[in-house]
Coordinates of C-alpha atoms and ligand atoms in Angstrom, one line a residue:
M1 CA -26.2 -1.9 -13.0
L2 CA -23.6 -1.8 -15.8
T3 CA -23.5 2.0 -15.5
I4 CA -22.7 1.7 -11.8
F5 CA -20.0 -0.9 -12.3
Q6 CA -18.4 1.0 -15.2
F7 CA -18.4 4.1 -13.0
F8 CA -16.7 2.3 -10.1
A9 CA -14.2 0.6 -12.5
T10 CA -13.1 3.9 -14.1
K11 CA -13.2 6.4 -11.2
T12 CA -10.6 5.4 -8.7
D13 CA -11.4 8.4 -6.5
A14 CA -15.1 7.7 -6.5
S15 CA -17.0 7.3 -3.2
V16 CA -16.5 3.9 -1.5
L17 CA -19.6 1.7 -1.9
R18 CA -20.8 1.8 1.7
M19 CA -23.8 2.3 4.0
L20 CA -24.3 5.0 6.6
N21 CA -23.5 3.9 10.1
G22 CA -26.8 5.2 11.5
S23 CA -29.9 6.7 10.1
P24 CA -29.7 9.2 7.2
A25 CA -31.4 11.8 9.4
D26 CA -28.5 11.7 11.9
R27 CA -25.5 10.8 9.8
L28 CA -26.3 12.6 6.5
L29 CA -28.8 15.3 7.0
K30 CA -28.0 16.6 10.4
P31 CA -24.4 17.7 9.6
I32 CA -25.8 19.6 6.6
T33 CA -28.6 21.3 8.4
D34 CA -26.2 22.2 11.3
Y35 CA -23.9 23.8 8.8
V36 CA -26.7 25.7 7.0
R37 CA -28.0 27.0 10.4
A38 CA -24.5 27.9 11.6
K39 CA -24.2 30.1 8.4
G40 CA -27.4 31.9 9.3
G41 CA -29.7 29.8 7.0
R42 CA -33.2 28.8 8.0
I43 CA -34.9 25.6 7.2
H44 CA -38.7 25.5 7.0
L45 CA -40.0 21.9 7.3
R46 CA -43.5 20.7 6.3
T47 CA -43.7 23.7 3.9
G48 CA -44.9 22.9 0.4
C49 CA -44.3 25.0 -2.7
R50 CA -47.6 25.3 -4.5
E51 CA -46.7 27.6 -7.4
I52 CA -43.7 29.3 -9.0
L53 CA -44.6 32.9 -9.9
Y54 CA -42.9 34.5 -12.9
S55 CA -42.9 37.3 -15.4
G56 CA -42.4 37.2 -19.2
T57 CA -43.5 34.9 -22.0
P58 CA -42.2 31.4 -21.7
G59 CA -40.1 30.3 -24.6
G60 CA -38.8 33.8 -25.2
P61 CA -36.1 35.9 -23.5
G62 CA -36.5 37.8 -20.2
V63 CA -38.6 35.2 -18.3
E64 CA -37.8 35.7 -14.6
V65 CA -39.1 34.1 -11.4
T66 CA -40.7 36.7 -9.1
G67 CA -41.7 34.6 -6.1
L68 CA -42.9 31.2 -4.7
R69 CA -46.3 30.6 -3.3
M70 CA -45.7 28.5 -0.2
T71 CA -48.1 26.9 2.2
K72 CA -47.6 25.5 5.7
A73 CA -50.6 24.0 7.6
G74 CA -53.0 25.7 5.2
V75 CA -51.4 29.2 5.7
E76 CA -50.2 30.7 2.5
E77 CA -47.2 33.0 2.0
V78 CA -45.4 34.4 -1.1
V79 CA -41.6 34.1 -0.6
R80 CA -39.3 36.3 -2.7
A81 CA -35.6 35.9 -3.2
D82 CA -32.6 36.7 -5.4
A83 CA -32.2 33.0 -6.5
Y84 CA -34.6 30.1 -6.4
V85 CA -33.4 26.4 -6.4
A86 CA -36.0 23.6 -7.0
A87 CA -34.3 20.5 -5.5
L88 CA -37.1 18.1 -6.3
D89 CA -37.6 14.5 -7.5
V90 CA -38.9 13.9 -11.0
P91 CA -42.6 13.7 -10.1
G92 CA -42.3 16.8 -7.9
A93 CA -40.5 18.7 -10.7
K94 CA -43.2 17.8 -13.3
R95 CA -46.0 19.0 -10.9
L96 CA -44.3 22.2 -9.8
L97 CA -42.5 23.6 -12.8
P98 CA -45.1 25.8 -14.7
T99 CA -46.6 24.0 -17.7
P100 CA -46.1 27.0 -20.0
W101 CA -42.3 26.6 -19.3
R102 CA -42.5 23.5 -21.5
A103 CA -42.0 26.1 -24.4
F104 CA -38.4 25.9 -23.3
P105 CA -36.8 22.6 -24.5
E106 CA -34.8 22.4 -21.3
F107 CA -38.0 22.1 -19.2
D108 CA -40.0 20.1 -21.8
K109 CA -37.3 17.3 -21.7
I110 CA -38.0 16.7 -18.0
H111 CA -41.3 15.2 -19.0
S112 CA -39.5 12.4 -20.9
L113 CA -38.1 11.2 -17.6
V114 CA -40.6 8.7 -16.1
G115 CA -40.7 7.8 -12.4
V116 CA -40.7 4.1 -11.7
P117 CA -42.3 2.2 -8.8
V118 CA -39.9 1.0 -6.2
I119 CA -40.5 -1.5 -3.4
T120 CA -38.2 -1.9 -0.4
V121 CA -38.5 -5.3 1.3
Q122 CA -36.9 -6.0 4.7
L123 CA -36.6 -9.6 6.0
R124 CA -35.3 -10.6 9.4
Y125 CA -33.7 -14.1 9.7
P126 CA -32.7 -16.3 12.6
G127 CA -29.2 -16.6 11.2
W128 CA -26.6 -15.1 8.9
V129 CA -27.9 -15.4 5.3
T130 CA -24.8 -14.1 3.5
E131 CA -22.3 -16.1 5.5
L132 CA -20.5 -18.2 2.9
K133 CA -18.1 -20.2 5.1
D134 CA -19.0 -23.5 6.7
G135 CA -22.3 -23.9 4.9
A136 CA -25.5 -24.2 6.9
A137 CA -23.4 -24.4 10.2
G138 CA -21.9 -21.0 9.5
V139 CA -25.3 -19.5 8.7
R140 CA -26.8 -20.8 12.0
D141 CA -23.8 -19.8 14.2
M142 CA -25.2 -17.1 16.5
S143 CA -22.2 -17.3 18.9
R144 CA -20.0 -14.6 17.4
G145 CA -22.1 -11.6 16.5
A146 CA -23.0 -10.5 13.0
H147 CA -21.1 -12.2 10.1
G148 CA -21.4 -12.5 6.4
L149 CA -21.0 -10.1 3.4
D150 CA -20.5 -6.6 4.9
N151 CA -21.3 -4.4 1.9
L152 CA -23.9 -3.3 -0.6
L153 CA -24.6 -6.2 -3.0
Y154 CA -25.9 -6.3 -6.5
S155 CA -27.2 -9.3 -8.5
A156 CA -28.5 -9.9 -12.0
D157 CA -30.1 -13.2 -10.8
A158 CA -32.9 -11.7 -8.7
D159 CA -35.7 -9.3 -9.2
F160 CA -34.1 -7.0 -6.5
S161 CA -31.3 -5.0 -8.1
C162 CA -29.4 -4.3 -5.0
F163 CA -29.5 -5.5 -1.4
A164 CA -27.6 -5.6 1.9
D165 CA -27.6 -7.2 5.3
L166 CA -28.4 -4.1 7.4
A167 CA -27.4 -6.0 10.6
L168 CA -23.9 -6.1 9.1
V169 CA -23.5 -2.9 7.1
S170 CA -25.3 -0.6 9.5
P171 CA -25.1 -2.4 12.9
K172 CA -25.6 0.6 15.1
E173 CA -29.3 0.8 14.0
Y174 CA -30.0 -2.8 12.9
Y175 CA -28.0 -5.4 14.7
K176 CA -30.1 -7.0 17.4
E177 CA -28.6 -9.3 20.0
G178 CA -30.0 -12.9 19.5
E179 CA -31.4 -12.0 16.0
G180 CA -29.7 -12.6 12.6
S181 CA -29.6 -10.9 9.2
L182 CA -31.9 -8.0 8.3
L183 CA -31.8 -8.2 4.5
Q184 CA -33.0 -5.1 2.7
C185 CA -33.8 -5.8 -0.9
V186 CA -34.8 -3.0 -3.3
L187 CA -37.1 -4.0 -6.2
T188 CA -36.7 -1.4 -9.0
P189 CA -38.5 -1.1 -11.4
A190 CA -41.2 -2.9 -9.4
D191 CA -44.1 -2.6 -11.9
S192 CA -45.0 -6.3 -11.8
Y193 CA -44.9 -6.5 -8.0
M194 CA -47.0 -3.4 -7.2
P195 CA -50.4 -5.2 -7.4
L196 CA -49.3 -8.1 -5.2
P197 CA -50.1 -8.3 -1.5
N198 CA -47.2 -7.6 0.9
E199 CA -47.1 -11.3 2.1
E200 CA -46.7 -12.5 -1.5
I201 CA -44.0 -9.9 -2.2
A202 CA -42.0 -10.9 0.9
A203 CA -42.4 -14.6 0.1
R204 CA -41.1 -14.1 -3.5
V205 CA -38.1 -12.1 -2.3
H206 CA -37.3 -14.7 0.4
K207 CA -37.4 -17.4 -2.3
Q208 CA -34.9 -15.5 -4.4
V209 CA -32.7 -14.7 -1.4
V210 CA -32.4 -18.5 -0.7
S211 CA -31.6 -19.2 -4.4
L212 CA -28.7 -16.7 -4.2
F213 CA -27.5 -18.1 -0.8
P214 CA -28.3 -21.9 -0.9
S215 CA -26.7 -22.4 2.5
A216 CA -29.5 -20.4 4.0
A217 CA -32.1 -22.9 2.7
G218 CA -34.6 -24.0 5.3
M219 CA -34.4 -20.7 7.2
E220 CA -37.7 -18.8 7.3
P221 CA -37.9 -15.0 7.9
T222 CA -39.1 -14.1 11.5
W223 CA -40.4 -10.7 10.4
H224 CA -40.8 -8.7 7.2
S225 CA -41.7 -5.2 6.1
V226 CA -42.7 -4.1 2.6
V227 CA -42.8 -0.4 1.5
K228 CA -44.2 0.6 -1.9
I229 CA -43.4 3.9 -3.6
A230 CA -45.6 4.3 -6.7
Q231 CA -43.3 6.9 -8.4
S232 CA -39.8 7.4 -7.5
L233 CA -36.5 7.4 -9.3
Y234 CA -36.7 7.9 -13.1
R235 CA -36.4 4.9 -15.4
E236 CA -32.7 4.8 -16.3
A237 CA -33.2 3.2 -19.7
P238 CA -30.4 3.7 -22.4
G239 CA -30.6 7.1 -24.0
M240 CA -32.4 8.9 -21.1
D241 CA -29.4 10.9 -20.0
V242 CA -30.0 13.6 -22.7
Y243 CA -33.3 14.4 -21.0
R244 CA -31.7 15.3 -17.7
P245 CA -31.7 19.1 -17.2
D246 CA -28.7 21.3 -16.4
Q247 CA -28.7 23.1 -13.0
A248 CA -28.9 26.5 -14.7
T249 CA -32.1 27.1 -16.6
P250 CA -33.3 29.6 -19.3
V251 CA -35.5 31.3 -16.7
A252 CA -33.7 34.0 -14.8
R253 CA -33.1 33.3 -11.0
M254 CA -34.4 29.7 -11.4
F255 CA -32.0 26.8 -10.7
L256 CA -32.5 23.1 -10.5
A257 CA -30.8 20.5 -8.2
G258 CA -31.6 16.9 -7.5
S259 CA -30.1 13.6 -8.5
Y260 CA -32.2 13.5 -11.7
T261 CA -30.5 16.6 -13.0
K262 CA -27.4 16.4 -15.2
Q263 CA -24.3 15.1 -13.4
D264 CA -21.8 12.3 -13.6
Y265 CA -23.5 9.9 -11.2
I266 CA -26.7 8.0 -11.6
D267 CA -29.9 8.9 -9.6
S268 CA -28.4 8.3 -6.2
M269 CA -27.4 10.0 -2.9
E270 CA -24.0 10.8 -4.4
G271 CA -25.8 12.1 -7.5
A272 CA -28.0 14.4 -5.3
T273 CA -24.9 15.7 -3.5
L274 CA -23.1 16.4 -6.7
S275 CA -26.1 18.1 -8.3
G276 CA -26.2 20.4 -5.2
R277 CA -22.5 21.3 -5.7
L278 CA -23.0 22.0 -9.4
C279 CA -26.1 24.0 -8.7
A280 CA -24.2 26.1 -6.1
G281 CA -21.6 26.8 -8.7
K282 CA -24.2 27.9 -11.2
V283 CA -25.8 30.2 -8.7
L284 CA -22.3 31.7 -7.9
D285 CA -21.6 32.2 -11.6
A286 CA -24.9 34.1 -12.0
A287 CA -24.6 36.0 -8.6
P288 CA -23.5 39.4 -10.0
G289 CA -26.8 39.6 -12.0
L290 CA -28.9 38.2 -9.2
A291 CA -28.3 40.7 -6.4
G292 CA -31.1 43.1 -5.7
G293 CA -33.8 40.9 -7.2
V294 CA -36.0 41.2 -4.1
K295 CA -35.8 45.0 -4.0
R296 CA -36.4 45.3 -7.7
E297 CA -39.4 43.0 -7.5
A298 CA -40.8 45.0 -4.6
A299 CA -40.3 48.3 -6.5
A300 CA -42.1 46.9 -9.6
R301 CA -45.1 45.8 -7.5
V302 CA -45.3 49.3 -5.9
A303 CA -45.1 50.9 -9.3
A304 CA -47.9 48.6 -10.6
Ligands
LIG1 C1 -36.2 2.6 -2.0 C2 -35.0 3.4 -2.5 C3 -33.7 2.9 -2.2 C4 -32.6 3.7 -2.5 N1 -31.4 3.3 -2.2 C5 -30.3 4.0 -2.5 C6 -29.0 3.6 -2.1 O1 -28.8 2.6 -1.5 N2 -28.0 4.4 -2.4 C7 -28.2 5.6 -3.1 O2 -27.2 6.3 -3.3 N3 -29.4 6.0 -3.5 C8 -30.5 5.2 -3.2 N4 -31.7 5.6 -3.6 C9 -31.8 6.9 -4.4 C10 -31.7 8.1 -3.6 O3 -32.6 8.0 -2.4 C11 -32.1 9.3 -4.4 O4 -31.4 9.3 -5.6 C12 -31.9 10.6 -3.6 O5 -32.6 10.6 -2.4 C13 -32.3 11.8 -4.4 O6 -32.1 12.9 -3.6 P1 -32.8 14.3 -4.1 O7 -32.5 15.3 -3.1 O8 -32.4 14.6 -5.5 O9 -34.4 14.0 -4.2 P2 -35.3 13.5 -3.0 O10 -34.6 12.8 -1.9 O11 -36.4 12.7 -3.7 O12 -35.9 14.9 -2.4 C14 -36.9 15.6 -3.2 C15 -37.8 16.2 -2.2 O13 -38.6 17.2 -2.8 C16 -39.9 17.2 -2.1 N5 -40.9 17.9 -2.9 C17 -41.5 17.6 -4.1 N6 -42.3 18.5 -4.5 C18 -42.3 19.5 -3.6 C19 -43.0 20.8 -3.4 N7 -43.8 21.2 -4.3 N8 -42.7 21.5 -2.3 C20 -41.8 21.1 -1.4 N9 -41.1 19.9 -1.5 C21 -41.4 19.1 -2.5 C22 -40.2 15.7 -2.0 O14 -41.2 15.5 -1.0 C23 -38.8 15.2 -1.6 O15 -38.6 15.2 -0.2 C24 -32.8 4.9 -3.2 C25 -34.1 5.4 -3.5 C26 -35.2 4.6 -3.2 C27 -36.6 5.1 -3.5

């Protein structure tokens, strides 16, 4: 949390702390996929990469990616390209990047990054939990639409590191006439909560919500949802930054992107975006040596 606040305190041109006005699929991903398709790119969904094929001896010079073994609905295909970008999360990167590549320190370090469990809890209330004016009367006032703290919030006094009232920050999707706050609270790292039943987790989070906003005392959630992710973002403990890999790698044609890779931001949506931009720069830098890779690979296979 300190890292985040130091960042916002020192970078005056940083992104504004805000939520998307709509689902990420519509507001974040669609413009990107539209752009990629308009440029002639193709996006293959529900297609998993099973193996990275390569030539050369890991740890030495001249190691080069020669293709990717992909599967879609059980059908396998080897895809060959001039450049390959693995834009994965930490658990995905550990699974996919070939184990022998750990002979390179750059890939070995990734294994020091440990994914932590994250739990997202949503609680719907019959009032406005974060309304700080007029005490309980303000909280219960349903006559004037959504009101309260309209931003992403952080607290050191609760087990959830950050939270927001989605009915306020993202009303297009989450404000419902006649209903109140939809608090979304993210528990991370959530190790101690993982074994608990969902009811218990929701009850504990509700208790902490009321301790942060005492004027909401007496109000009970009308609905809740609990989503557990066993391994997600890496544990951002002090000293972990040195283990984040650069977007360019010692393996020819292989590039990394993803918010866990080295960039100024923490593991976040902004970090993922920035890593993509840095990665694109590294691909462009290497471009003169990348062209013709597919043809060269095909010729080598024919010769063999
Ligand atoms: C509960 C929760 C709340 C969060 N809240 C916020 C927030 O409010 N603000 C914020 O900025 N960030 C937030 N984050 C963090 C943010 O979601 C991540 O930092 C961001 O999504 C990382 O993007 P990415 O593209 O690097 O990786 P991801 O979004 O993790 O994408 C990696 C993708 O690679 C896929 N993959 C893995 N292996 C393979 C394979 N072999 N073949 C094909 N695909 C594969 C995975 O399925 C995944 O879809 C939150 C994260 C969580 C879990």
